[in-house]
Amino acid sequence: MAKQTSNFSENLNQSINIINEGTLIKGDIAANGDIRIDGELVGNINSKGRLVIGPKGKVDGEVNCNNIEVAGYIKGKVVVSELLTMKASAKIYGDIIAGKLSVEPGSLFTGTCSMGGDTKDSIIKNEKPPVAKEQQK
């Protein structure tokens, strides 16, 4: 048999953190790997991986990640460097900054949305999108 070798840091990047239904966490979460939330989180999430909010998952706080799929509920600012996918059962109450946005019919969103461009630079500089000037006649 071939011997398999892996180092600890590779396993950390491939880990999946799951918060199951019926679980309530109060506090911030920072992770290098993927996260799935089917329970409830009151706090902020900062993930370098993929985040999935299940149909019964609830987040009350800011979300910052590379990719996110929302089928549940988020109340707070959502910052996604790549793709935000809103399933039909998704409900987001807060501002969105995303590289790309995919929205299924039936999903609900209340707030402002800014997409495209380099989201990481906009976040760091706390820039607001340019406002179009009216043409003077």
mmCIF file of C-alpha atoms in Angstrom, residues 44-118:
data_model
loop_
_atom_site.group_PDB
_atom_site.id
_atom_site.type_symbol
_atom_site.label_atom_id
_atom_site.label_comp_id
_atom_site.label_asym_id
_atom_site.label_seq_id
_atom_site.Cartn_x
_atom_site.Cartn_y
_atom_site.Cartn_z
ATOM 1 C CA ASN A 44 -19.553 38.086 13.111
ATOM 2 C CA ILE A 45 -18.075 35.518 10.719
ATOM 3 C CA ASN A 46 -14.729 35.868 8.971
ATOM 4 C CA SER A 47 -13.941 32.877 6.771
ATOM 5 C CA LYS A 48 -11.309 32.401 4.100
ATOM 6 C CA GLY A 49 -13.300 29.489 2.711
ATOM 7 C CA ARG A 50 -16.875 28.821 1.634
ATOM 8 C CA LEU A 51 -19.797 29.615 3.925
ATOM 9 C CA VAL A 52 -23.179 27.885 3.711
ATOM 10 C CA ILE A 53 -26.203 29.136 5.646
ATOM 11 C CA GLY A 54 -28.720 26.273 5.607
ATOM 12 C CA PRO A 55 -32.497 26.766 5.281
ATOM 13 C CA LYS A 56 -32.909 26.911 9.075
ATOM 14 C CA GLY A 57 -29.623 28.755 9.682
ATOM 15 C CA LYS A 58 -29.648 32.282 11.140
ATOM 16 C CA VAL A 59 -26.828 34.818 11.416
ATOM 17 C CA ASP A 60 -27.161 38.143 13.218
ATOM 18 C CA GLY A 61 -23.898 39.982 12.491
ATOM 19 C CA GLU A 62 -21.399 40.844 9.779
ATOM 20 C CA VAL A 63 -20.274 38.172 7.319
ATOM 21 C CA ASN A 64 -16.941 38.307 5.482
ATOM 22 C CA CYS A 65 -15.939 35.358 3.277
ATOM 23 C CA ASN A 66 -14.760 34.254 -0.173
ATOM 24 C CA ASN A 67 -17.941 32.430 -1.281
ATOM 25 C CA ILE A 68 -21.342 32.084 0.366
ATOM 26 C CA GLU A 69 -24.538 30.176 -0.330
ATOM 27 C CA VAL A 70 -27.529 31.464 1.624
ATOM 28 C CA ALA A 71 -30.716 29.460 2.037
ATOM 29 C CA GLY A 72 -31.486 30.843 5.513
ATOM 30 C CA TYR A 73 -31.478 34.243 7.241
ATOM 31 C CA ILE A 74 -28.800 36.930 7.636
ATOM 32 C CA LYS A 75 -29.215 40.264 9.409
ATOM 33 C CA GLY A 76 -26.090 42.376 8.882
ATOM 34 C CA LYS A 77 -23.530 43.439 6.310
ATOM 35 C CA VAL A 78 -22.362 40.725 3.901
ATOM 36 C CA VAL A 79 -18.967 41.055 2.186
ATOM 37 C CA VAL A 80 -18.071 38.358 -0.345
ATOM 38 C CA SER A 81 -14.911 38.548 -2.415
ATOM 39 C CA GLU A 82 -16.143 36.098 -5.059
ATOM 40 C CA LEU A 83 -19.716 34.700 -5.378
ATOM 41 C CA LEU A 84 -22.842 35.207 -3.257
ATOM 42 C CA THR A 85 -25.609 32.733 -4.075
ATOM 43 C CA MET A 86 -29.097 33.412 -2.711
ATOM 44 C CA LYS A 87 -31.380 30.369 -2.781
ATOM 45 C CA ALA A 88 -35.173 30.758 -3.035
ATOM 46 C CA SER A 89 -35.599 30.577 0.765
ATOM 47 C CA ALA A 90 -32.850 33.167 1.494
ATOM 48 C CA LYS A 91 -33.547 36.327 3.474
ATOM 49 C CA ILE A 92 -30.837 38.993 3.814
ATOM 50 C CA TYR A 93 -31.434 42.228 5.735
ATOM 51 C CA GLY A 94 -28.333 44.383 5.289
ATOM 52 C CA ASP A 95 -25.886 45.754 2.788
ATOM 53 C CA ILE A 96 -24.111 43.455 0.338
ATOM 54 C CA ILE A 97 -20.700 43.884 -1.255
ATOM 55 C CA ALA A 98 -19.943 41.019 -3.645
ATOM 56 C CA GLY A 99 -17.799 40.166 -6.630
ATOM 57 C CA LYS A 100 -20.673 38.271 -8.268
ATOM 58 C CA LEU A 101 -24.304 37.742 -7.260
ATOM 59 C CA SER A 102 -26.675 34.880 -8.075
ATOM 60 C CA VAL A 103 -30.303 35.273 -6.955
ATOM 61 C CA GLU A 104 -33.032 32.634 -7.231
ATOM 62 C CA PRO A 105 -36.680 33.740 -7.563
ATOM 63 C CA GLY A 106 -38.373 33.888 -4.159
ATOM 64 C CA SER A 107 -35.340 35.122 -2.208
ATOM 65 C CA LEU A 108 -35.634 38.346 -0.209
ATOM 66 C CA PHE A 109 -33.081 41.123 0.138
ATOM 67 C CA THR A 110 -33.396 44.496 1.883
ATOM 68 C CA GLY A 111 -30.446 46.903 1.736
ATOM 69 C CA THR A 112 -27.926 48.177 -0.773
ATOM 70 C CA CYS A 113 -25.837 46.047 -3.099
ATOM 71 C CA SER A 114 -22.466 46.814 -4.651
ATOM 72 C CA MET A 115 -20.893 44.250 -6.930
ATOM 73 C CA GLY A 116 -18.051 43.796 -9.345
ATOM 74 C CA GLY A 117 -14.635 45.322 -9.119
ATOM 75 C CA ASP A 118 -12.146 44.543 -6.371
#
